[in-house]
Amino acid sequence: MIIELGHFMLVLALALALIQSVVPIWGAQTNDSRLMAIASPIAIMQFLFVGLAFAALTHAYVTSDFSVQNVWENSHSTMPLLYKFTSVWGNHEGSMLLWVFILVIFSALVGAFGLNLPPKLKANTLAVQGWITAAFLLFVLLTSNPFHRIANAPIEGRDLNPILQDIGLAIHPPLLYLGYVGFSIAFSFSIAALLEGRIDAAWARWVRPWVLVAWGLLTLGIAMGSYWAYYELGWGGYWFWDPVENASFMPWLSGTALLHSAIVMEKRGALKVWTILLSILTFSLSLLGTFLVRSGVLTSVHAFATDPSRGVFILILLVAFIGGGLSLFAWRAPMLKQGGVFSPISREGSLVLNNLFLSAATAAVLVGTLYPLALEATTGAKISVGAPFFNATFGPMMVPLLIAVPVGPLLAWKRGDLFAAMQRLFIALGAAIFVTVLCYALINGGSALAPLGIGLAVWVMVGALAEMQLRIGLFKLPLGKSFSRLIGLPRTVFGAALGHFGLGMTLLGLIVASAYQTEDILVMKPGDQTSISGYTFQLDGFREHAEFNYVDLIGSFQVTKDGQQVAELHPAKRVYTSRNMPTTETAIHTIGGVTQLYLSLGDAQENNGIGVRIYYKPWVTFIWLGCVVMFIGGCFSISDRRLRIGAPARKGRAKQAAGTA
């Protein structure tokens, strides 16, 4: 009965979404405050209904109700409770229900906390959210119903894909979806502004917190997915330019451009049309990512759907929302009032440069991702576009952008002085040159360009602190005075500095780990030893270990350096008995919080031997720690009082409110 109630809750939510998509926007067109006021309570009710549906499916998984086809296909009674929970979204149907649930959460937040929004803007925004919600609820109910019953309930389930039985699954997809779906708010605000024909700095102030939330969560989601692949797949890689990885990376790049463009619009009233376009494109790329992963056109551990009808349905949604949004933009954008002018050498100019390079990089990733699919669809030929293409196109576009990152915040608005900004970055430039020369002098091997990349990372990291140093007068004022100034800085300044510093950390980790890692792939028997980067690995032997739903073959390795024991590592080959599928359980030892020893087992060989893959990965943790620092920077910016209390009132808004009353 709970399952039927969950299905009924989705039907009720669809009915409310249809009302929300029509009534508030009609009220906005007719200036009927009562119709516009309907949007908020309907959005909150949708959240309750979809939440109850999600809870019903979760209950079916936790209680192992195998009369539900979705539960039978993706769960097992002996699975740990944690994985019964995460199995809810470890499949196509459940993941799409999670997508819709997050969508209505954001809609409800706008309805409940958007108290400072003008009534028309709020009504139009929630109406657009209603369009998106209704479309995806139809998709779930018509093609991806998670509540379908089986007439004769099986005794046992088929188990969850073993690769997905990991704590990473509990974190990665929800974070990724929060980022994907979070950009729907920016899209809805943009469509609402186009419908109203009015966009200004206050609009940018209202939109920016939502963009920050989506961007920060997507950053964490991508980082978690990267680390999950790193330790779970046993290949020692953290980024493969896989189409599914690219599907999440493209909206991150576009969202980063949108975040910076919104700053220009908020501070200077410029780039209005461009900001609207970026809002539409960023959510469009999120929808494209949903299509690539959920339509079945990709073969990946992430791609759950295989039914062509689902792909066609999502393709129709893509055409409707992307085509409709861009068509409305083409019609209404020329009517929007343009912002103020500025010199190319200015903070606005640096942010425009940022946007150009990020947009070009997004286009390069988009072409590399879609070209093989388009070629196969049109000619039947299959090609693979991998790291060489992306390194040759994406990498060179990032270098000038990274060089410009520390300079932009030190330029004045409207008209800046590039020479003066570079003088203020003297310490950062000196540190970058010193580190580059030091790397060339002390490090043998690796790429000849690696020291230059390390110097670039140091330039970004040290340069990120330059604006704060200038604002607090460090080294120029007494230390106590500088500290009091530091406490009084706006949190957006901390946020920007941490965001750029985290970017430098990730860049540093990528370059050092890629250029200076060492690898050894060999067959080892008990008693064998091998050395890599000064560390000696000795295989002592194997043991078997059984749990409820899998069996492990665990290797025991002693790791020593200069005769001193460093660690004892226990990698394993695991076989899940229900599906008879093997997985690799890597063993990782972190040295000094930055460098890792990475060990994984391969297939069994003759004479009691086994394949072994060993990596020494210097500074690899900076890749993910940098993403965490970027997220923390986003949190600082969101917590700024100026964003928490909302935007200043638009001109004439008080008169309009008085007239309505």
XYZ file of C-alpha atoms in Angstrom:
661
model
C 0.000 0.000 0.000
C 2.913 2.358 0.734
C 4.178 1.868 -2.815
C 0.799 2.781 -4.290
C 0.667 5.860 -2.083
C 4.115 6.870 -3.303
C 2.961 6.548 -6.913
C -0.170 8.561 -6.126
C 1.960 11.308 -4.515
C 3.825 11.711 -7.801
C 0.532 12.022 -9.682
C -0.641 14.710 -7.241
C 2.700 16.499 -7.561
C 2.290 16.482 -11.351
C -1.166 18.048 -11.020
C 0.248 20.773 -8.767
C 3.175 21.345 -11.143
C 0.747 21.909 -14.015
C -1.173 24.455 -11.917
C 2.083 26.129 -10.868
C 3.228 26.383 -14.464
C 0.091 28.257 -15.586
C -1.674 30.175 -12.799
C 1.189 32.335 -11.384
C 2.375 33.397 -14.818
C -1.192 34.309 -15.744
C -1.367 36.360 -12.579
C 1.894 38.111 -13.495
C 0.523 39.014 -16.915
C -2.749 40.349 -15.484
C -1.219 41.931 -12.338
C -3.420 39.707 -10.155
C -1.599 39.428 -6.826
C -3.830 36.576 -5.636
C -2.899 34.353 -8.583
C 0.784 35.216 -8.219
C 0.666 34.351 -4.500
C -0.423 30.786 -5.318
C 3.074 29.896 -6.566
C 4.817 29.638 -3.184
C 2.384 27.330 -1.346
C 2.084 25.093 -4.419
C 5.876 24.781 -4.634
C 6.023 23.809 -0.958
C 3.224 21.263 -1.389
C 5.067 19.722 -4.340
C 8.112 19.306 -2.131
C 5.986 17.468 0.445
C 4.368 15.159 -2.120
C 7.569 14.247 -3.961
C 9.317 13.869 -0.599
C 6.663 11.357 0.478
C 7.096 9.467 -2.809
C 10.862 9.358 -2.305
C 10.352 8.153 1.283
C 8.015 5.392 0.021
C 10.656 4.090 -2.399
C 13.319 4.311 0.315
C 11.072 2.282 2.646
C 10.723 -0.403 -0.035
C 14.506 -0.678 -0.312
C 15.137 -0.729 3.427
C 12.514 -3.440 3.987
C 13.647 -5.407 0.882
C 10.222 -5.312 -0.759
C 11.048 -7.359 -3.869
C 7.494 -7.070 -5.155
C 8.701 -3.689 -6.497
C 10.606 -4.326 -9.707
C 13.040 -1.493 -9.077
C 13.966 -2.933 -5.667
C 14.269 -6.470 -7.038
C 16.631 -5.363 -9.819
C 18.922 -3.263 -7.610
C 18.946 -4.630 -4.077
C 19.571 -7.737 -1.982
C 18.396 -8.672 1.493
C 21.975 -9.218 2.771
C 23.242 -5.801 1.654
C 24.387 -3.448 4.437
C 21.739 -0.911 5.430
C 23.796 1.985 4.045
C 23.780 0.483 0.569
C 20.075 -0.236 0.772
C 19.625 3.503 1.185
C 22.032 4.414 -1.610
C 20.484 1.797 -3.912
C 17.481 4.123 -4.118
C 19.427 6.314 -6.562
C 21.845 3.627 -7.813
C 19.609 2.970 -10.821
C 17.882 4.931 -13.556
C 14.362 5.155 -12.087
C 15.484 6.025 -8.577
C 18.089 8.522 -9.780
C 15.475 10.377 -11.810
C 13.170 10.480 -8.781
C 16.085 11.972 -6.823
C 16.540 14.519 -9.661
C 12.899 15.592 -9.354
C 13.066 15.616 -5.542
C 16.041 17.989 -5.586
C 14.242 20.134 -8.177
C 11.197 20.608 -5.931
C 13.478 21.279 -2.944
C 14.969 24.260 -4.779
C 11.517 25.431 -5.863
C 10.259 25.215 -2.277
C 13.281 27.176 -1.040
C 12.534 29.969 -3.488
C 8.891 29.915 -2.422
C 9.645 29.908 1.308
C 12.662 32.213 1.504
C 12.300 34.488 -1.524
C 10.424 37.020 0.575
C 12.394 39.961 -0.817
C 11.665 39.090 -4.444
C 9.301 41.304 -6.448
C 5.971 39.462 -6.802
C 6.098 39.318 -10.609
C 9.645 37.989 -10.731
C 8.905 35.405 -8.072
C 5.695 34.254 -9.764
C 7.341 33.930 -13.164
C 10.376 32.164 -11.712
C 8.278 29.569 -9.878
C 6.109 29.123 -12.970
C 9.186 28.220 -15.019
C 10.237 25.835 -12.255
C 6.751 24.363 -12.590
C 7.334 23.751 -16.312
C 10.559 21.874 -15.578
C 9.008 19.892 -12.727
C 5.948 18.899 -14.759
C 8.124 17.742 -17.659
C 10.348 15.548 -15.511
C 7.440 14.175 -13.487
C 5.860 13.132 -16.784
C 9.150 11.505 -17.754
C 9.272 9.563 -14.494
C 5.620 8.477 -14.579
C 5.508 7.539 -18.277
C 8.935 6.009 -18.916
C 10.761 5.520 -15.594
C 8.200 4.591 -12.957
C 10.101 3.376 -9.858
C 6.911 1.983 -8.272
C 6.116 -0.745 -10.811
C 4.965 -3.942 -9.076
C 5.857 -7.549 -9.977
C 2.872 -9.919 -9.970
C 4.758 -12.831 -8.387
C 7.255 -11.314 -6.008
C 10.701 -13.011 -6.071
C 12.178 -14.252 -2.815
C 15.502 -12.501 -3.320
C 16.799 -9.483 -5.241
C 19.445 -9.352 -7.970
C 21.751 -7.103 -5.920
C 23.146 -3.661 -6.705
C 25.935 -3.271 -9.241
C 29.026 -4.130 -7.131
C 30.948 -1.072 -8.347
C 28.183 1.088 -6.876
C 28.355 -0.587 -3.462
C 30.642 2.024 -2.035
C 30.382 5.018 0.284
C 31.162 7.209 -2.737
C 27.732 6.410 -4.163
C 26.141 7.780 -1.013
C 27.815 11.145 -1.636
C 28.656 11.606 -5.325
C 25.266 11.449 -7.143
C 23.321 13.618 -4.670
C 26.032 16.292 -4.741
C 26.185 16.160 -8.527
C 22.414 16.464 -8.832
C 22.310 19.345 -6.358
C 24.714 21.150 -8.687
C 22.919 20.154 -11.885
C 19.453 21.012 -10.630
C 20.590 24.078 -8.708
C 21.313 25.819 -11.991
C 17.612 25.460 -12.840
C 16.983 28.406 -10.505
C 19.300 30.639 -12.540
C 17.560 29.423 -15.707
C 14.123 30.153 -14.256
C 15.187 33.607 -13.072
C 16.512 34.344 -16.561
C 13.357 33.211 -18.340
C 11.299 35.201 -15.828
C 13.407 38.310 -16.517
C 12.943 37.840 -20.272
C 9.192 37.454 -19.837
C 9.051 40.603 -17.716
C 11.469 42.428 -20.018
C 13.440 43.801 -17.093
C 16.864 42.936 -15.740
C 19.105 44.985 -13.466
C 21.747 44.792 -10.762
C 19.150 43.755 -8.163
C 18.284 40.753 -10.346
C 21.949 39.710 -10.330
C 22.028 40.050 -6.530
C 19.064 37.693 -6.207
C 20.480 35.149 -8.643
C 24.089 35.023 -7.441
C 23.510 33.071 -4.187
C 21.694 30.321 -6.107
C 24.516 30.137 -8.639
C 27.045 29.956 -5.797
C 25.146 27.095 -4.148
C 24.884 25.107 -7.379
C 28.501 25.799 -8.361
C 29.891 24.844 -4.944
C 27.914 21.600 -4.727
C 28.799 20.659 -8.295
C 32.471 21.281 -7.452
C 32.230 18.850 -4.543
C 30.271 16.350 -6.644
C 32.886 16.295 -9.414
C 35.700 15.986 -6.856
C 33.936 13.127 -5.083
C 33.346 11.329 -8.377
C 37.004 11.765 -9.303
C 38.215 10.358 -5.992
C 35.674 7.530 -6.165
C 36.988 6.452 -9.588
C 40.550 6.832 -8.290
C 40.231 4.406 -5.397
C 37.445 2.136 -6.665
C 38.438 1.228 -10.233
C 42.019 0.268 -9.382
C 43.628 1.999 -12.391
C 45.261 4.779 -10.427
C 43.611 7.504 -12.504
C 41.440 10.361 -11.283
C 40.236 11.861 -14.598
C 39.785 10.053 -17.901
C 37.921 12.634 -20.029
C 35.107 10.117 -20.070
C 31.904 11.504 -21.696
C 30.078 11.145 -18.379
C 32.808 13.077 -16.584
C 32.626 15.731 -19.291
C 28.842 15.882 -18.852
C 29.335 17.276 -15.344
C 32.449 19.310 -16.173
C 30.784 21.388 -18.907
C 28.098 22.969 -16.662
C 30.828 23.577 -14.067
C 32.880 25.561 -16.584
C 29.839 27.451 -17.825
C 28.626 27.978 -14.246
C 32.018 29.443 -13.309
C 31.674 31.910 -16.169
C 28.111 32.714 -15.062
C 29.265 33.357 -11.494
C 31.852 35.894 -12.634
C 29.512 37.493 -15.153
C 26.859 37.971 -12.450
C 29.449 39.831 -10.361
C 30.020 42.331 -13.180
C 26.297 42.784 -13.613
C 25.711 43.261 -9.887
C 28.561 45.723 -9.366
C 28.455 47.671 -12.611
C 25.167 46.830 -14.321
C 27.105 45.539 -17.361
C 26.982 42.207 -19.263
C 23.219 41.899 -18.749
C 22.427 40.068 -21.967
C 25.511 37.851 -21.654
C 24.590 36.859 -18.085
C 21.095 35.872 -19.180
C 22.530 33.777 -22.024
C 25.010 32.057 -19.694
C 22.176 31.201 -17.282
C 20.272 29.498 -20.096
C 23.342 27.714 -21.463
C 24.518 26.458 -18.063
C 21.233 24.754 -17.271
C 21.061 23.534 -20.868
C 24.400 21.793 -20.335
C 23.004 20.273 -17.132
C 20.074 18.912 -19.136
C 22.492 17.668 -21.787
C 24.428 15.841 -19.086
C 21.199 14.244 -17.905
C 20.463 13.158 -21.474
C 23.931 11.669 -22.006
C 23.859 9.702 -18.767
C 20.204 8.673 -18.630
C 19.331 8.088 -22.288
C 21.479 5.022 -22.865
C 23.629 6.591 -25.609
C 26.703 6.070 -23.448
C 28.047 2.819 -22.082
C 29.367 3.651 -18.633
C 29.074 2.634 -15.025
C 27.098 5.870 -14.606
C 24.703 5.302 -17.516
C 21.769 3.329 -16.141
C 19.141 3.660 -18.877
C 18.922 1.407 -21.928
C 15.335 2.021 -23.126
C 15.378 4.127 -26.358
C 11.995 5.654 -25.483
C 13.588 7.319 -22.486
C 16.274 8.849 -24.661
C 13.665 10.167 -27.081
C 11.650 11.663 -24.206
C 14.686 13.420 -22.724
C 15.667 14.596 -26.203
C 12.223 16.182 -26.551
C 12.732 17.897 -23.187
C 16.126 19.136 -24.367
C 14.638 20.625 -27.519
C 11.744 22.170 -25.599
C 13.736 23.841 -22.823
C 16.971 24.648 -24.630
C 15.264 25.611 -27.893
C 12.475 27.464 -26.102
C 14.875 29.306 -23.816
C 17.177 30.362 -26.641
C 14.243 31.374 -28.831
C 12.820 33.562 -26.073
C 16.297 35.015 -25.568
C 16.619 35.827 -29.278
C 13.221 37.554 -29.205
C 13.485 39.513 -25.958
C 17.211 40.182 -25.500
C 17.359 43.078 -28.015
C 14.694 44.847 -25.947
C 16.764 44.719 -22.756
C 18.557 47.849 -21.651
C 22.324 47.562 -22.062
C 24.695 48.195 -19.174
C 27.457 50.764 -18.750
C 30.678 50.897 -20.766
C 34.125 50.093 -19.405
C 37.738 50.059 -20.516
C 39.295 46.780 -21.683
C 41.875 47.207 -18.908
C 39.524 47.072 -15.942
C 38.056 44.550 -13.572
C 35.069 44.195 -15.880
C 37.467 43.589 -18.776
C 39.306 40.873 -16.860
C 36.025 39.127 -16.072
C 35.006 39.325 -19.737
C 38.354 37.691 -20.588
C 37.578 35.044 -17.975
C 34.208 34.417 -19.619
C 35.662 34.169 -23.126
C 38.247 31.557 -22.193
C 35.816 29.552 -20.065
C 33.228 29.593 -22.839
C 35.793 28.506 -25.423
C 36.988 25.715 -23.114
C 33.402 24.579 -22.613
C 32.915 24.503 -26.382
C 36.069 22.404 -26.814
C 34.875 19.854 -24.255
C 31.416 19.850 -25.846
C 32.821 19.137 -29.328
C 35.110 16.380 -28.036
C 32.202 14.776 -26.186
C 29.499 14.960 -28.855
C 31.520 14.507 -32.042
C 32.001 10.712 -31.645
C 28.276 10.308 -30.916
C 27.258 12.444 -33.904
C 29.696 10.612 -36.203
C 28.394 7.214 -35.134
C 24.776 8.343 -35.559
C 25.361 9.704 -39.070
C 27.955 7.329 -40.556
C 28.095 4.351 -38.214
C 31.841 4.874 -37.693
C 33.112 4.581 -34.139
C 35.992 6.724 -32.915
C 37.307 7.567 -29.488
C 38.199 11.105 -28.450
C 40.388 10.958 -25.382
C 43.047 12.765 -23.407
C 45.281 13.798 -26.369
C 42.489 15.878 -27.933
C 41.436 17.523 -24.681
C 45.022 18.168 -23.575
C 45.744 19.812 -26.916
C 42.608 22.005 -26.920
C 41.501 22.557 -23.336
C 44.946 22.936 -21.766
C 46.287 25.830 -23.903
C 43.097 27.838 -23.310
C 43.500 27.510 -19.562
C 47.051 28.882 -19.431
C 46.245 32.544 -20.283
C 43.152 32.356 -18.074
C 45.207 31.148 -15.100
C 47.790 33.863 -15.732
C 45.016 36.463 -15.575
C 43.311 35.084 -12.440
C 45.390 37.004 -9.829
C 45.434 40.199 -11.918
C 41.681 40.769 -12.279
C 40.806 41.410 -8.598
C 43.553 44.064 -8.382
C 42.213 46.143 -11.280
C 39.806 48.992 -10.610
C 36.241 48.950 -11.889
C 35.557 50.770 -15.170
C 39.192 51.735 -15.824
C 42.216 50.006 -14.326
C 45.998 50.289 -14.307
C 47.631 47.050 -15.452
C 51.154 48.180 -14.522
C 50.079 49.079 -10.980
C 48.307 45.727 -10.597
C 51.437 43.848 -11.675
C 53.501 45.855 -9.181
C 51.196 44.640 -6.419
C 51.784 41.064 -7.584
C 55.551 41.366 -7.315
C 55.743 38.825 -4.473
C 53.550 36.332 -6.318
C 55.634 36.684 -9.484
C 58.867 36.279 -7.524
C 57.553 33.172 -5.776
C 56.439 31.635 -9.088
C 59.835 32.271 -10.746
C 61.745 30.989 -7.703
C 59.749 27.752 -7.523
C 60.066 27.182 -11.276
C 63.860 27.583 -11.208
C 64.090 25.412 -8.087
C 62.120 22.605 -9.779
C 64.379 22.683 -12.831
C 67.446 22.589 -10.588
C 66.415 19.850 -8.164
C 63.991 17.538 -9.994
C 65.113 15.051 -12.615
C 62.672 13.375 -14.974
C 59.079 14.236 -15.750
C 57.853 16.627 -18.380
C 60.071 19.566 -19.281
C 57.022 21.829 -18.968
C 56.063 20.575 -15.505
C 58.143 23.168 -13.574
C 56.450 25.932 -15.572
C 53.060 24.467 -14.599
C 54.115 24.329 -10.955
C 55.217 27.958 -11.148
C 51.844 28.860 -12.673
C 50.056 27.115 -9.793
C 52.163 29.033 -7.252
C 51.377 32.270 -9.140
C 47.649 31.576 -8.801
C 47.875 30.567 -5.120
C 50.062 33.425 -3.905
C 48.321 35.900 -6.183
C 44.964 34.885 -4.688
C 46.079 36.349 -1.369
C 47.303 39.633 -2.858
C 43.992 41.516 -2.721
C 43.519 40.574 0.945
C 47.082 41.644 1.733
C 46.482 45.033 0.120
C 43.117 45.546 1.799
C 44.433 44.888 5.307
C 47.733 46.747 4.752
C 49.882 43.782 5.762
C 53.590 44.756 6.004
C 52.544 48.436 5.777
C 50.436 48.915 8.917
C 50.942 47.663 12.487
C 50.030 43.986 12.850
C 47.133 44.727 15.214
C 45.645 47.210 12.752
C 46.002 44.733 9.894
C 44.297 42.031 11.952
C 41.338 44.288 12.775
C 41.002 45.106 9.083
C 41.125 41.396 8.274
C 38.239 40.706 10.640
C 36.201 43.468 9.015
C 36.677 42.338 5.406
C 33.524 41.334 3.501
C 33.163 37.577 3.330
C 32.979 37.733 -0.435
C 36.637 38.817 -0.399
C 37.533 35.719 1.631
C 35.383 33.632 -0.688
C 37.066 34.863 -3.864
C 40.554 34.421 -2.375
C 39.790 30.884 -1.184
C 38.189 29.978 -4.503
C 41.228 31.083 -6.493
C 43.647 29.567 -3.950
C 41.807 26.234 -4.168
C 42.031 26.390 -7.968
C 45.802 26.783 -7.639
C 45.965 23.827 -5.231
C 44.086 21.579 -7.664
C 46.318 22.705 -10.529
C 49.425 21.986 -8.442
C 48.180 18.507 -7.552
C 47.320 17.699 -11.170
C 50.717 18.771 -12.491
C 52.912 17.180 -9.814
C 50.969 13.895 -9.679
C 50.892 13.589 -13.481
C 54.497 14.582 -14.169
C 56.318 12.907 -11.313
C 54.318 9.819 -10.419
C 56.018 6.420 -10.792
C 54.307 3.149 -11.621
C 55.171 -0.540 -11.529
C 52.976 -3.306 -12.934
C 54.219 -6.835 -12.277
C 53.360 -10.354 -11.121
C 54.279 -11.114 -7.511
C 54.281 -14.268 -5.407
C 54.396 -14.520 -1.600
C 57.857 -13.463 -0.472
C 58.592 -11.300 -3.551
C 59.785 -7.719 -3.239
C 59.829 -4.704 -5.521
C 60.975 -1.110 -5.065
C 59.485 2.125 -6.389
C 60.576 5.708 -5.571
C 62.609 4.523 -2.591
C 59.826 2.403 -1.080
C 60.067 -1.401 -0.905
C 56.913 -3.500 -1.201
C 56.971 -7.121 0.002
C 54.070 -9.523 -0.511
C 53.712 -11.655 2.634
C 50.748 -13.730 1.442
C 46.988 -13.953 0.954
C 43.941 -14.676 3.049
C 40.257 -15.088 2.294
C 37.498 -13.157 3.996
C 33.743 -13.617 3.533
C 30.859 -11.264 4.261
C 27.115 -11.638 3.675
C 27.206 -10.846 -0.024
C 30.858 -11.018 -1.124
C 34.131 -12.916 -0.748
C 37.529 -11.194 -0.556
C 40.989 -12.403 -1.493
C 43.176 -10.047 0.546
C 46.858 -9.519 -0.012
C 49.212 -8.455 2.772
C 52.071 -6.115 1.794
C 54.798 -4.699 4.016
C 56.037 -1.269 2.900
C 59.450 -0.112 4.085
C 61.829 2.748 3.346
C 65.497 2.665 4.328
C 64.774 -0.434 6.389
C 62.013 1.266 8.415
C 58.406 0.077 8.154
C 56.157 2.705 6.607
C 52.830 0.895 6.306
C 51.058 -2.430 5.954
C 48.699 -2.452 2.992
C 45.853 -4.879 2.324
C 44.459 -4.606 -1.223
C 41.812 -7.128 -2.234
C 40.023 -8.767 -5.134
C 36.359 -8.992 -4.221
C 33.679 -11.181 -5.786
C 30.004 -10.404 -5.126
C 28.309 -13.775 -4.919
C 24.841 -12.717 -6.058
C 26.008 -11.362 -9.441
C 29.350 -13.213 -9.514
C 31.036 -9.907 -10.373
C 34.595 -9.031 -9.289
C 35.750 -5.631 -8.072
C 39.115 -4.207 -7.083
C 39.584 -2.868 -3.559
C 42.677 -0.683 -3.544
C 44.926 0.004 -0.587
C 46.153 3.593 -0.194
C 48.627 5.021 2.291
C 48.932 8.816 2.564
C 52.298 10.345 3.457
C 52.316 13.766 5.037
C 48.733 14.370 3.968
C 49.735 15.028 0.337
C 51.533 12.054 -1.259
C 50.016 8.589 -1.642
C 51.239 5.026 -2.106
C 48.602 3.244 -4.189
C 48.362 -0.546 -4.469
C 45.820 -2.714 -6.284
C 45.583 -6.370 -7.233
C 44.978 -7.757 -10.706
C 44.098 -11.250 -11.874
C 45.519 -14.446 -10.392
C 48.432 -15.939 -12.343
C 50.132 -19.325 -12.489
C 52.203 -20.706 -9.609
C 50.355 -18.741 -6.914
C 51.235 -15.407 -8.522
C 48.983 -12.374 -8.852
C 49.078 -9.183 -10.875
C 50.025 -6.129 -8.841
C 49.815 -2.439 -9.750
C 51.837 -0.012 -7.588
C 51.900 3.784 -7.840
C 53.811 6.508 -6.068
C 51.707 9.668 -6.471
C 53.290 12.855 -5.109
C 50.984 15.666 -3.980
C 47.953 13.912 -5.419
C 45.623 14.841 -2.542
C 45.915 18.521 -3.540
C 43.623 17.708 -6.472
C 40.683 17.088 -4.144
C 41.718 19.323 -1.249
C 41.745 22.232 -3.705
C 38.141 21.457 -4.642
C 37.189 21.441 -0.962
C 38.876 24.837 -0.505
C 36.938 26.164 -3.522
C 33.710 24.922 -1.952
C 34.597 26.590 1.357
C 35.242 29.799 -0.569
C 31.763 29.538 -2.062
C 30.317 29.072 1.442
C 32.096 32.221 2.637
C 30.636 34.203 -0.251
C 27.116 32.898 0.375
C 27.390 33.803 4.056
C 28.156 37.440 3.235
C 25.537 39.617 4.895
C 24.857 41.485 1.664
C 23.733 38.248 0.008
C 21.880 36.890 3.041
C 19.652 39.939 3.439
C 18.988 40.162 -0.294
C 19.210 42.932 -2.813
C 18.266 46.542 -2.349
C 14.793 47.430 -3.504
C 14.285 48.307 -7.129
C 13.415 51.878 -7.905
C 9.737 52.424 -7.740
C 9.079 49.144 -6.000
C 7.796 50.856 -2.870
C 5.366 52.897 -4.945
C 4.209 49.794 -6.769
C 3.630 47.961 -3.494
C 1.717 50.896 -2.094
C -0.411 51.112 -5.205
C -1.203 47.392 -5.053
C -2.191 47.670 -1.410
